[in-house]
XYZ file of C-alpha atoms in Angstrom:
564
model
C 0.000 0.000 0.000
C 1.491 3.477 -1.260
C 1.204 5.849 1.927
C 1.723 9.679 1.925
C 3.968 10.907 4.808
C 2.931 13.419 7.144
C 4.563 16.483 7.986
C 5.889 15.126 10.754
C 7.064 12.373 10.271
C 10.295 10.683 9.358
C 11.522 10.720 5.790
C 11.951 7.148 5.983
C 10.283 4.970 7.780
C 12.030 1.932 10.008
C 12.408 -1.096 8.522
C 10.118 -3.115 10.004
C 7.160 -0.494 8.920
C 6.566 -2.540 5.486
C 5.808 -5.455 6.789
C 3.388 -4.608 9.596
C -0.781 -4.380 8.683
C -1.861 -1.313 8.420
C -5.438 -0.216 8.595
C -5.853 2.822 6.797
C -3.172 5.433 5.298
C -1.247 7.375 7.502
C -2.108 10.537 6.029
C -2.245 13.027 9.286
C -5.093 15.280 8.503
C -6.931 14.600 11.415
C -5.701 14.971 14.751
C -7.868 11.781 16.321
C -5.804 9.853 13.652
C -2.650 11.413 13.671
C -2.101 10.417 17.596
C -2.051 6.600 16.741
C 0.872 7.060 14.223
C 2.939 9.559 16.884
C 6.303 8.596 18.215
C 5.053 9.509 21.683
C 1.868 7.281 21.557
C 3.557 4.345 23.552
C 4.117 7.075 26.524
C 1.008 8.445 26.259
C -0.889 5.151 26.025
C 1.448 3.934 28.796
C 0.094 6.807 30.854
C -3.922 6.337 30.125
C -3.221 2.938 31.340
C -2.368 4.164 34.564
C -4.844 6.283 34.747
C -7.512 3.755 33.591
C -6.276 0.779 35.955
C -6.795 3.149 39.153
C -10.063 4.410 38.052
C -10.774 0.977 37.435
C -9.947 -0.734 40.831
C -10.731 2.646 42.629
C -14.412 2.532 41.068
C -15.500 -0.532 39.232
C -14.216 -3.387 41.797
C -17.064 -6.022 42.006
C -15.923 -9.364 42.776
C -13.160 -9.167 45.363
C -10.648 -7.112 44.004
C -11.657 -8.120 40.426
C -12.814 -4.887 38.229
C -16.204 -4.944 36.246
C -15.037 -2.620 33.265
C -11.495 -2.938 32.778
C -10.856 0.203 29.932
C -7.166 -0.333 30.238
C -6.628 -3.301 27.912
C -8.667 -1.708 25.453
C -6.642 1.271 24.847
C -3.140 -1.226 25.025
C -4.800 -3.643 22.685
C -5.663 -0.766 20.241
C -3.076 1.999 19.920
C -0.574 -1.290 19.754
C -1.837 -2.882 17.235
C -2.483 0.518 15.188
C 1.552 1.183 15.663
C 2.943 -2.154 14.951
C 6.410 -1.833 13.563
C 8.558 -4.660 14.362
C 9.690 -7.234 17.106
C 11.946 -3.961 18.495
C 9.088 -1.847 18.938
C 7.077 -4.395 20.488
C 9.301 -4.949 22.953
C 9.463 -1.215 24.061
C 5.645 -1.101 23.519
C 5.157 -4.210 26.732
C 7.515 -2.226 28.814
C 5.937 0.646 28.995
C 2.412 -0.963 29.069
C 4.054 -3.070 31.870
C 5.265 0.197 33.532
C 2.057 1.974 33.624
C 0.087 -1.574 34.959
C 2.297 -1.910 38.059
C 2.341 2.173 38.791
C -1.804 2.248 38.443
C -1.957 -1.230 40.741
C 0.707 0.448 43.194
C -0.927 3.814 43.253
C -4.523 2.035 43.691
C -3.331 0.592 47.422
C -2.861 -3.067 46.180
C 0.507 -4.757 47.708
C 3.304 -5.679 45.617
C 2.305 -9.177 45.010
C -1.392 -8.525 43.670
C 0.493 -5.722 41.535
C 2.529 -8.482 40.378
C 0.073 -11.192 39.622
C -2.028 -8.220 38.455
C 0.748 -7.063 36.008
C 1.746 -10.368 34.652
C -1.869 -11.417 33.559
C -2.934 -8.099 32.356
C 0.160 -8.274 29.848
C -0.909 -11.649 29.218
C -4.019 -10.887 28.271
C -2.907 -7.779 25.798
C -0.083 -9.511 24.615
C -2.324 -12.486 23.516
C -5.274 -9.793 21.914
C -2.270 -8.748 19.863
C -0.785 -11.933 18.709
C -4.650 -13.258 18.457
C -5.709 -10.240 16.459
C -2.687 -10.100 14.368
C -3.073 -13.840 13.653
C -6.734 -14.371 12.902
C -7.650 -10.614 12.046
C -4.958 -9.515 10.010
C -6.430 -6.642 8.094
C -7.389 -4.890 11.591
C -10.723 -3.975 9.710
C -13.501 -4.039 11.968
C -15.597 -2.324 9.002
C -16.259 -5.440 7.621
C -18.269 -8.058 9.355
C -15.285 -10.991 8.571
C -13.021 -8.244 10.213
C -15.218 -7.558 13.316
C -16.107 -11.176 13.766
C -12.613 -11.989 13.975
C -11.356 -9.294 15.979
C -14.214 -9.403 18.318
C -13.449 -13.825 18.641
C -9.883 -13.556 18.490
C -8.569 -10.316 20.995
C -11.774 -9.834 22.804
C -13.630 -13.584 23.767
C -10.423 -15.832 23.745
C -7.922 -13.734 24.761
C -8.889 -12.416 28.186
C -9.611 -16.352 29.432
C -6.077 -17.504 30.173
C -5.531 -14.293 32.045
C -8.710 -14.757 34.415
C -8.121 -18.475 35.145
C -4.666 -17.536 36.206
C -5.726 -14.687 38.114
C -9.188 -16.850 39.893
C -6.537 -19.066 41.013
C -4.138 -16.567 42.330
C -6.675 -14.842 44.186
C -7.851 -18.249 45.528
C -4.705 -19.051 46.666
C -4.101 -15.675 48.046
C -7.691 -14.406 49.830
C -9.958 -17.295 49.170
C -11.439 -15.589 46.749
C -14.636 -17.364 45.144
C -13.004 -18.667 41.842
C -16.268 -18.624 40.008
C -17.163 -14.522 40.706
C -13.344 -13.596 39.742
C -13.118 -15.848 36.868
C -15.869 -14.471 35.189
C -15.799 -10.791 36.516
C -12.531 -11.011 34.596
C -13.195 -12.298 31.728
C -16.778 -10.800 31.125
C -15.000 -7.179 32.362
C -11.824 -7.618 30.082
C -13.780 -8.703 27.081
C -15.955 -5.939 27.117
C -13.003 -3.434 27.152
C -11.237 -4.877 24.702
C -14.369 -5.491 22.680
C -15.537 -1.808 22.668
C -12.754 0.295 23.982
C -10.753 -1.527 21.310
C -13.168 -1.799 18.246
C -13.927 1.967 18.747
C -9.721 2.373 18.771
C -9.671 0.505 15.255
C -12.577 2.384 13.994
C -10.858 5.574 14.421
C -9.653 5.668 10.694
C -9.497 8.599 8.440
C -12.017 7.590 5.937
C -14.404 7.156 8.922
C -13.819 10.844 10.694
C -14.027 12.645 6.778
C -17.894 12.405 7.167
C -17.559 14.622 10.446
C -15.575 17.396 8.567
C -19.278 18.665 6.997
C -20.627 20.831 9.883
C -24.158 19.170 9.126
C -22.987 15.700 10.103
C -21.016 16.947 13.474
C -24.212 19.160 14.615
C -25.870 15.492 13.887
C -23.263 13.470 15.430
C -23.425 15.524 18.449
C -27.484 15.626 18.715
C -27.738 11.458 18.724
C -24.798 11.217 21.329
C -26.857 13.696 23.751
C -30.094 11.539 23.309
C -28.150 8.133 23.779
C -26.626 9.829 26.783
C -29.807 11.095 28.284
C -31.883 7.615 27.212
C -28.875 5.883 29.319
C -29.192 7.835 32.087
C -32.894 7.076 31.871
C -32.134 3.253 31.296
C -29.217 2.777 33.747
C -29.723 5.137 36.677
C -33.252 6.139 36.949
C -35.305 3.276 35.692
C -34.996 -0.095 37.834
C -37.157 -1.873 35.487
C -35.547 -4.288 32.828
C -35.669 -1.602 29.699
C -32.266 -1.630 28.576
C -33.478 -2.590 25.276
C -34.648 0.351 24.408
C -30.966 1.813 23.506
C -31.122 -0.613 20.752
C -32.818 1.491 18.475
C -30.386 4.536 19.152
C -27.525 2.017 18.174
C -29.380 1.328 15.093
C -29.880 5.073 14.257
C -26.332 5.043 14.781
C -25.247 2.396 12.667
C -27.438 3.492 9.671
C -25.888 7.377 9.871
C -22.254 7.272 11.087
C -21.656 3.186 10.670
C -18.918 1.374 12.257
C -17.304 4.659 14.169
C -20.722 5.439 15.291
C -21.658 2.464 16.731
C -18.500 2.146 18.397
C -18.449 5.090 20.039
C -21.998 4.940 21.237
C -21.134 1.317 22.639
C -18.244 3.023 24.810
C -20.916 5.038 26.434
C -23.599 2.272 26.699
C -20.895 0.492 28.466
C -19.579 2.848 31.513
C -23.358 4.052 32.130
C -24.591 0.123 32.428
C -21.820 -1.040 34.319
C -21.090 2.841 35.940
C -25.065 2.327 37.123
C -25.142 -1.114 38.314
C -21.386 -0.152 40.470
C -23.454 2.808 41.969
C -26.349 0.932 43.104
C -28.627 2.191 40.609
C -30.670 1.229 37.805
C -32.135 -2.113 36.360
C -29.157 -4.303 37.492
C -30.315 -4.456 41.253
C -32.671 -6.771 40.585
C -29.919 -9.932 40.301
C -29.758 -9.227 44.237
C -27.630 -8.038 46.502
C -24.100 -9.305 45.145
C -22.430 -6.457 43.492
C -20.296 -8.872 40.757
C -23.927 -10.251 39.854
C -25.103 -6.902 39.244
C -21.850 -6.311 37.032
C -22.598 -8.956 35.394
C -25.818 -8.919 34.256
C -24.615 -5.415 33.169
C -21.932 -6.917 31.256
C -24.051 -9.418 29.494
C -26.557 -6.830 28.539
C -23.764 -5.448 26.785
C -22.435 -7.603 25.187
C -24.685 -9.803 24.164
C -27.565 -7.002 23.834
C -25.591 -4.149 22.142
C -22.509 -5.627 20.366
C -24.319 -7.111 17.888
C -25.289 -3.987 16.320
C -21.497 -3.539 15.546
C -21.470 -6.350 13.137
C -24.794 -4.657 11.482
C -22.594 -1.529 10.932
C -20.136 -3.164 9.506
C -22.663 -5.053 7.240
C -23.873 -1.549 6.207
C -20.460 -0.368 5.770
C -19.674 -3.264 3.517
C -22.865 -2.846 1.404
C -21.835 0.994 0.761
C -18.315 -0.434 -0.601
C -19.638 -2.708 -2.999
C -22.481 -0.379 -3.905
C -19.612 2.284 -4.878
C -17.320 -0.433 -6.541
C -20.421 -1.215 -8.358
C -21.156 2.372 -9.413
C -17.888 2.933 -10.464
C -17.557 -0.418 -12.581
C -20.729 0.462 -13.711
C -19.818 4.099 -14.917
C -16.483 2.603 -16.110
C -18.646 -0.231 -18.605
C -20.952 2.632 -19.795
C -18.260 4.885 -20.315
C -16.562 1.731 -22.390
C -19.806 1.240 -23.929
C -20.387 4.547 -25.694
C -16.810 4.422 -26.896
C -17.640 1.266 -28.691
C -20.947 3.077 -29.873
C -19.121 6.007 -31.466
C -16.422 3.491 -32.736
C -19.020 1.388 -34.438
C -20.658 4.165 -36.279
C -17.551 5.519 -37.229
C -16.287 2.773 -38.804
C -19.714 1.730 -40.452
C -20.027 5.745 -41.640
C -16.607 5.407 -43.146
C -17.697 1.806 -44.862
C -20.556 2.705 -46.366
C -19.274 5.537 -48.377
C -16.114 3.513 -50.952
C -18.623 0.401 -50.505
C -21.464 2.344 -52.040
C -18.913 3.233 -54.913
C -17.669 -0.296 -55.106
C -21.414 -1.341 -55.773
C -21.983 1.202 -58.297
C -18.424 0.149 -60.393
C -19.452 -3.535 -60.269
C -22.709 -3.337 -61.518
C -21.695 -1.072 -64.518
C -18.708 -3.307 -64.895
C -21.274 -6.689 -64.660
C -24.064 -5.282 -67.447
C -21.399 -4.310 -69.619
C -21.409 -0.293 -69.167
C -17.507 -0.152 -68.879
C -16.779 -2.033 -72.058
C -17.376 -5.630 -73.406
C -16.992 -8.617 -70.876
C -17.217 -12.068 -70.996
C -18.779 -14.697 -69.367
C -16.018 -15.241 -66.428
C -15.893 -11.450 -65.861
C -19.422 -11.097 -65.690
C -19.263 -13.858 -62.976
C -16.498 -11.999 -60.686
C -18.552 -9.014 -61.197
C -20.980 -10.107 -59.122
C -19.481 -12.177 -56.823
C -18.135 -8.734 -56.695
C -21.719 -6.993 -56.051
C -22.652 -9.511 -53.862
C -19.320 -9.711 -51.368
C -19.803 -5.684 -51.332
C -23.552 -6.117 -50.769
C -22.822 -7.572 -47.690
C -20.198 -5.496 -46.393
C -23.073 -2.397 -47.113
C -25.313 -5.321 -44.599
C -22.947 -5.158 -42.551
C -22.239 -1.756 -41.638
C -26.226 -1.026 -41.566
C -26.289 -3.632 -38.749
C -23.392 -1.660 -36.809
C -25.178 1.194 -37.294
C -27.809 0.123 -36.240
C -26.028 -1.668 -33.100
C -24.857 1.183 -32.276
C -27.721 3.674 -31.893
C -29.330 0.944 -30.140
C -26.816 1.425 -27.397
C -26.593 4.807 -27.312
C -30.048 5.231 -27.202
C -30.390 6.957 -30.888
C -32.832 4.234 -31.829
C -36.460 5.801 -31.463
C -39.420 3.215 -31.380
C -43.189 4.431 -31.942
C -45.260 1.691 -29.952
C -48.666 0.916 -31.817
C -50.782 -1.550 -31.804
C -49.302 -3.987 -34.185
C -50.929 -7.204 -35.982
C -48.459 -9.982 -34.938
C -49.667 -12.874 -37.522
C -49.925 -10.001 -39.970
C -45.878 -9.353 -39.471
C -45.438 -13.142 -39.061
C -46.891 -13.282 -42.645
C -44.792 -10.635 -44.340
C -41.893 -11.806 -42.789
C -42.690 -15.593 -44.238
C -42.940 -14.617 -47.327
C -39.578 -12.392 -47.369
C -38.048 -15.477 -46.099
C -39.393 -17.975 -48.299
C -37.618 -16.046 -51.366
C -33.760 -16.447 -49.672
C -31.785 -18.772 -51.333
C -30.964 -20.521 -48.398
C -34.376 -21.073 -47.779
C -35.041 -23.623 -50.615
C -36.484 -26.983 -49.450
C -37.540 -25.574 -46.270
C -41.048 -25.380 -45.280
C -42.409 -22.083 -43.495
C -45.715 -22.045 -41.619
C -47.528 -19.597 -39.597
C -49.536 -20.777 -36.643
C -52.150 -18.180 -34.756
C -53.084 -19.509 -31.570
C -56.342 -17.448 -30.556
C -58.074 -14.455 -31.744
C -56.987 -10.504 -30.989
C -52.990 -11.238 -31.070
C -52.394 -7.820 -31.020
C -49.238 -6.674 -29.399
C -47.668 -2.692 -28.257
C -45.141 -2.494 -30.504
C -43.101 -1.017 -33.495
C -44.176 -2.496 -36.741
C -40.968 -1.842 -38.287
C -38.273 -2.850 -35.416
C -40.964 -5.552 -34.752
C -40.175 -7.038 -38.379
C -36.607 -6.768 -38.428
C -36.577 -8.967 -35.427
C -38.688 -11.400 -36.498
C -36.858 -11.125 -39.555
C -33.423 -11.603 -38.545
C -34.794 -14.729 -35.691
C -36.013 -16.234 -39.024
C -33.057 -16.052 -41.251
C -30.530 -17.587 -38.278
C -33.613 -20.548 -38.335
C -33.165 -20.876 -41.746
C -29.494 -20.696 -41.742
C -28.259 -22.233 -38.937
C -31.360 -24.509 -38.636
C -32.392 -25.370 -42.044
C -31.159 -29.078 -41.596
C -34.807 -30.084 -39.993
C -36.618 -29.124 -43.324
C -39.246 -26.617 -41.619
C -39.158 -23.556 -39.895
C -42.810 -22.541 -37.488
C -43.603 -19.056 -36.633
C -46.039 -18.776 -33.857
C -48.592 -16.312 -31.909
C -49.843 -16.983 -28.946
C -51.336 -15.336 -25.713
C -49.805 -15.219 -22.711
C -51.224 -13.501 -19.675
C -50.117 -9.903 -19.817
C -49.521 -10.061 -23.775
C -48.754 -11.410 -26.839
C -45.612 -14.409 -27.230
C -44.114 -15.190 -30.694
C -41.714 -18.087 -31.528
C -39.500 -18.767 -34.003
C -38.884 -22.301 -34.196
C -36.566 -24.732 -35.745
C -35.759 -28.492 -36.131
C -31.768 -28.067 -36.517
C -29.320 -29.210 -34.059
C -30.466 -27.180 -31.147
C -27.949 -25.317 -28.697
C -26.172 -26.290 -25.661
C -26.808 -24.855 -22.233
C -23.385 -23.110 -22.580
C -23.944 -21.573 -26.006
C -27.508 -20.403 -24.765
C -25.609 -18.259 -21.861
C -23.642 -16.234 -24.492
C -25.957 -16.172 -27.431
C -26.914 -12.351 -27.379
C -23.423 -11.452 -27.111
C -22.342 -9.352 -29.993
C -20.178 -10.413 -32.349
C -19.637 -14.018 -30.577
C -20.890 -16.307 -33.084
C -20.291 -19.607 -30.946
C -17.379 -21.093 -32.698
C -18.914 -21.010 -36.192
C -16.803 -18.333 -37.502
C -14.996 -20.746 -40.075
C -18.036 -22.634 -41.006
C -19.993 -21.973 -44.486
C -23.135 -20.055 -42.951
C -22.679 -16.176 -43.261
C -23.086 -13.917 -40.381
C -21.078 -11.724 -37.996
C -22.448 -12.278 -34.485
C -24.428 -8.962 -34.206
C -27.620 -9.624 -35.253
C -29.483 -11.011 -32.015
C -27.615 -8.681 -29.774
C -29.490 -5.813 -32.336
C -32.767 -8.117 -31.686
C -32.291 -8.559 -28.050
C -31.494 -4.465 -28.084
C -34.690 -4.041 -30.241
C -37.115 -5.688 -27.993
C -36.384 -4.320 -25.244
C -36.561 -1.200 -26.495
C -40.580 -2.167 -26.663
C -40.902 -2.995 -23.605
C -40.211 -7.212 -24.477
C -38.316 -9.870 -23.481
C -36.266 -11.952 -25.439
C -35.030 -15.587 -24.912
C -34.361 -19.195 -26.571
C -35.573 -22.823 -25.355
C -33.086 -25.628 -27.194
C -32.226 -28.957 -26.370
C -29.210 -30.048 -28.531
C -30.380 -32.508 -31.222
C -33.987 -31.556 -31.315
C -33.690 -27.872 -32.606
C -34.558 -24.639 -30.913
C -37.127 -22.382 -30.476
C -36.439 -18.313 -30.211
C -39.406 -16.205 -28.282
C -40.073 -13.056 -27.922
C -42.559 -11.295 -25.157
C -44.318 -8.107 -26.178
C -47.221 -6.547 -23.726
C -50.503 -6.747 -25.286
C -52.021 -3.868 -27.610
């Protein structure tokens, strides 16, 4: 990935930069971005740690001496992995994490061996989010539901589980703590740090905070996180009946506006206000009795289980608008393609038609003897002349024709149009080709008032050219059946044929121009354009246009026109 350097940093960047994933482009043009690609951000991560771990065991202690909301490995877990550079940096990156656990523990009143056993599974735990998330989630992109699902399964479910058994037993061992309670205060508490505090890190990209530049979208921004913060308070503080669902439809208004950033910052405060609440005594919570850690966690399973979900919508969302634009662009790019080709064909047949027109004239002068006495073997290659220059002229009619069809030059007057009447004319224009000698042509009417909304003339030249590929390419079974019929909504006419039929394969790319499915060096004239101009035709009208073959028993061409 080509990245632009900011203005601050480094004209080169270390060695082990190229190798690490990378979520989004370094570009600094946003400050909120900018601070996860700073030199300093290891200090000042190390530092929030400390501040978060006291908060945390000062505030949020539920079972024993086992936190509820544990904010610290979030941060660690995020602002590493967003600054991953290299086994080096790593290294530095633990110690100061490291550094910051033991101060917070130290400064919260716990003795040195808690700090310790504290310290060593805390950088367990982020250590293994890392390696986890690096591992399983290597694209760090929790904008796309794979990328979420992983990150969320990897760094946030699986990680924090070593770390709490280790810690369940140490505090066993230690106070006689109740192993159950600390086990799962831990790992419930940890997950949901990592899970939000860490998704909402990762989310912090610079394609996410461009929407927030428009003044519009901040003034909105800032109106839904006032009524998610005043429905919380509502939920988790005043209320002490079970009605935490009803942030779920702020999280959705969230997710369809602002996406994956929204969400995730609108889960951080879901998160402190249901577990903030149920620490303080208040809200919903107080119903799981009077143990604190099963007040925490029902909190924590509200979250999680109740709210995190909507994440994964977000990044469905978010994944939808991706394709959608890939699709717009590919889109703009084939239409763009498209009316290239358009102009190219009608140059080209504009440029044909003139010498061919000449070459015409010449041969038939030459052929009735206007240029001089001929004999018998010039007359001939006269008009094999006339005729080889009669069908370039064809030709560049029908890519003409193809291409004002495309470009939308092709102007249809919709009528109502006798269909056995057109099957008629069309029979009889057919049954004076050359190639149609020996072949039998019939006209079948099923029903009365087969009158179809079309365009008499477009109508005919697709009947027209359906029946001259039946009697070219299908000839062999001796008759050729044009038929009427009513369908419910309109009028159906087939073409039909007992010649060798098509595969399923050649049926998929029949209306392709200029693909003539491998019969280019076979005796039948034709240059592959003629049902794309059909197929372009009928749809024009308002129709449908298909085939029904089975190889060896022929084939049968339709066409769908509303009725009259």
């Amino acid at each position: 990935m080509s990245r632009a350097l900011a203005p601050t940093e480094p004209a080169a960047a270390p060695p082990e930069a190229a190798s690490s994933p990378r979520v989004d482009s370094p570009v600094a043009v946003n400050s909120a971005v900018a601070f996860f690609r700073e030199p300093l951000a290891p200090i000042f991560t190390a530092i929030a740690v400390l501040v978060l771990v006291v908060l945390a065991i000062q505030f949020a202690r539920t079972a024993g001496l086992v936190a509820g909301l544990w904010g610290a490995g979030g941060v660690a877990v995020a602002v590493w992995l967003r600054n991953a550079r290299g086994p080096s940096y790593d290294l530095c990156f633990a110690g100061l994490l490291a550094t910051g656990i033991t101060a917070g523990e130290l400064l919260a009143g716990n003795s040195y061996g808690l700090t310790a056993l504290f310290t060593v599974t805390n950088m367990m735990e982020i250590g293994g989010a890392v390696l986890l998330a690096r591992r399983f989630a290597p694209t760090l992109n929790v904008a796309t539901v794979d990328g979420a699902c992983r990150f969320l399964l990897s760094a946030a479910v699986i990680a924090p589980i070593p770390a709490a058994v280790i810690t369940a037993g140490g505090l066993y061992l230690i106070q006689g703590a109740d192993i159950l309670h600390a086990f799962q205060t831990w790992w419930f508490g940890h997950a949901l740090g990592i899970a939000v505090i860490g998704a909402f890190g990762l989310s912090l990209t610079r394609r996410h905070l461009v929407m927030l530049r428009n003044p519009f979208r901040a003034a909105e921004a800032a109106i839904l996180l006032a009524l998610l913060a005043a429905v919380c308070v509502g939920v988790f503080f005043q209320s002490q009946v079970q009605v935490g669902f009803i942030v779920v439809p702020v999280l959705i208004l969230f997710a369809a506006r602002f996406r994956v950033l929204g969400v995730a910052t609108a889960l951080v405060l879901v998160a402190i206000t249901a577990v903030g609440g149920a620490m303080l005594g208040r809200g919903p919570f107080i119903s799981a009795g009077p143990d604190l850690a099963d007040q925490a966690l029902l909190a924590q399973l509200m979250v999680l289980l109740g709210c995190m979900p909507i994440l994964l919508v977000a990044s469905l969302l978010e994944e939808r608008d991706r394709l959608s634009d890939r699709a717009k662009a590919g889109q703009l790019r084939a239409e763009l393609a498209s009316e290239a080709k358009s102009r190219l064909l009608a140059n080209v047949a504009h440029e044909i038609k003139s010498p061919v027109g000449g070459v015409i004239g010449i041969g038939e002068l030459w052929k009735t003897g206007q240029l001089g006495a001929v004999t018998p073997t010039q007359a001939e290659m006269a008009e094999m002349l006339v005729k080889t220059a009669r069908q370039v002229e064809a030709l560049a009619h029908d890519l003409l024709d193809v291409a004002r069809a495309e470009s939308g030059a092709v102007k249809v007057e919709l009528r109502p149009t006798d269909v056995p009447g057109v099957l008629e004319d069309v029979r009889r224009a057919t049954a004076l080709r050359p190639e149609a000698e020996g072949i039998a042509i019939h006209v079948v009417s099923e029903g009365d008032g087969l009158i179809a909304l079309a365009d008499s003339q477009r109508l005919t030249q697709v009947i027209a050219n359906l029946a001259s590929n039946a009697v070219k390419y299908g000839g062999a079974g001796g008759v050729v059946i044009f038929r009427a019929s009513k369908i419910y909504d309109g009028v159906r006419i087939e073409v039909i044929d007992r010649g060798p039929g098509l595969s399923t394969e050649k049926q998929a790319q029949l209306f392709e121009p200029f693909n003539r499915l491998g019969l280019e060096r076979s005796t039948v004239e034709g240059h592959g354009i003629g049902l794309a101009l059909a197929k372009r035709l009928v749809e024009l009208q308002g129709g449908t246009i298909g085939v029904t073959s089975t190889p060896g028993e022929g084939a049968a061409f339709w066409v769908e026109l509303p009725a009259a």
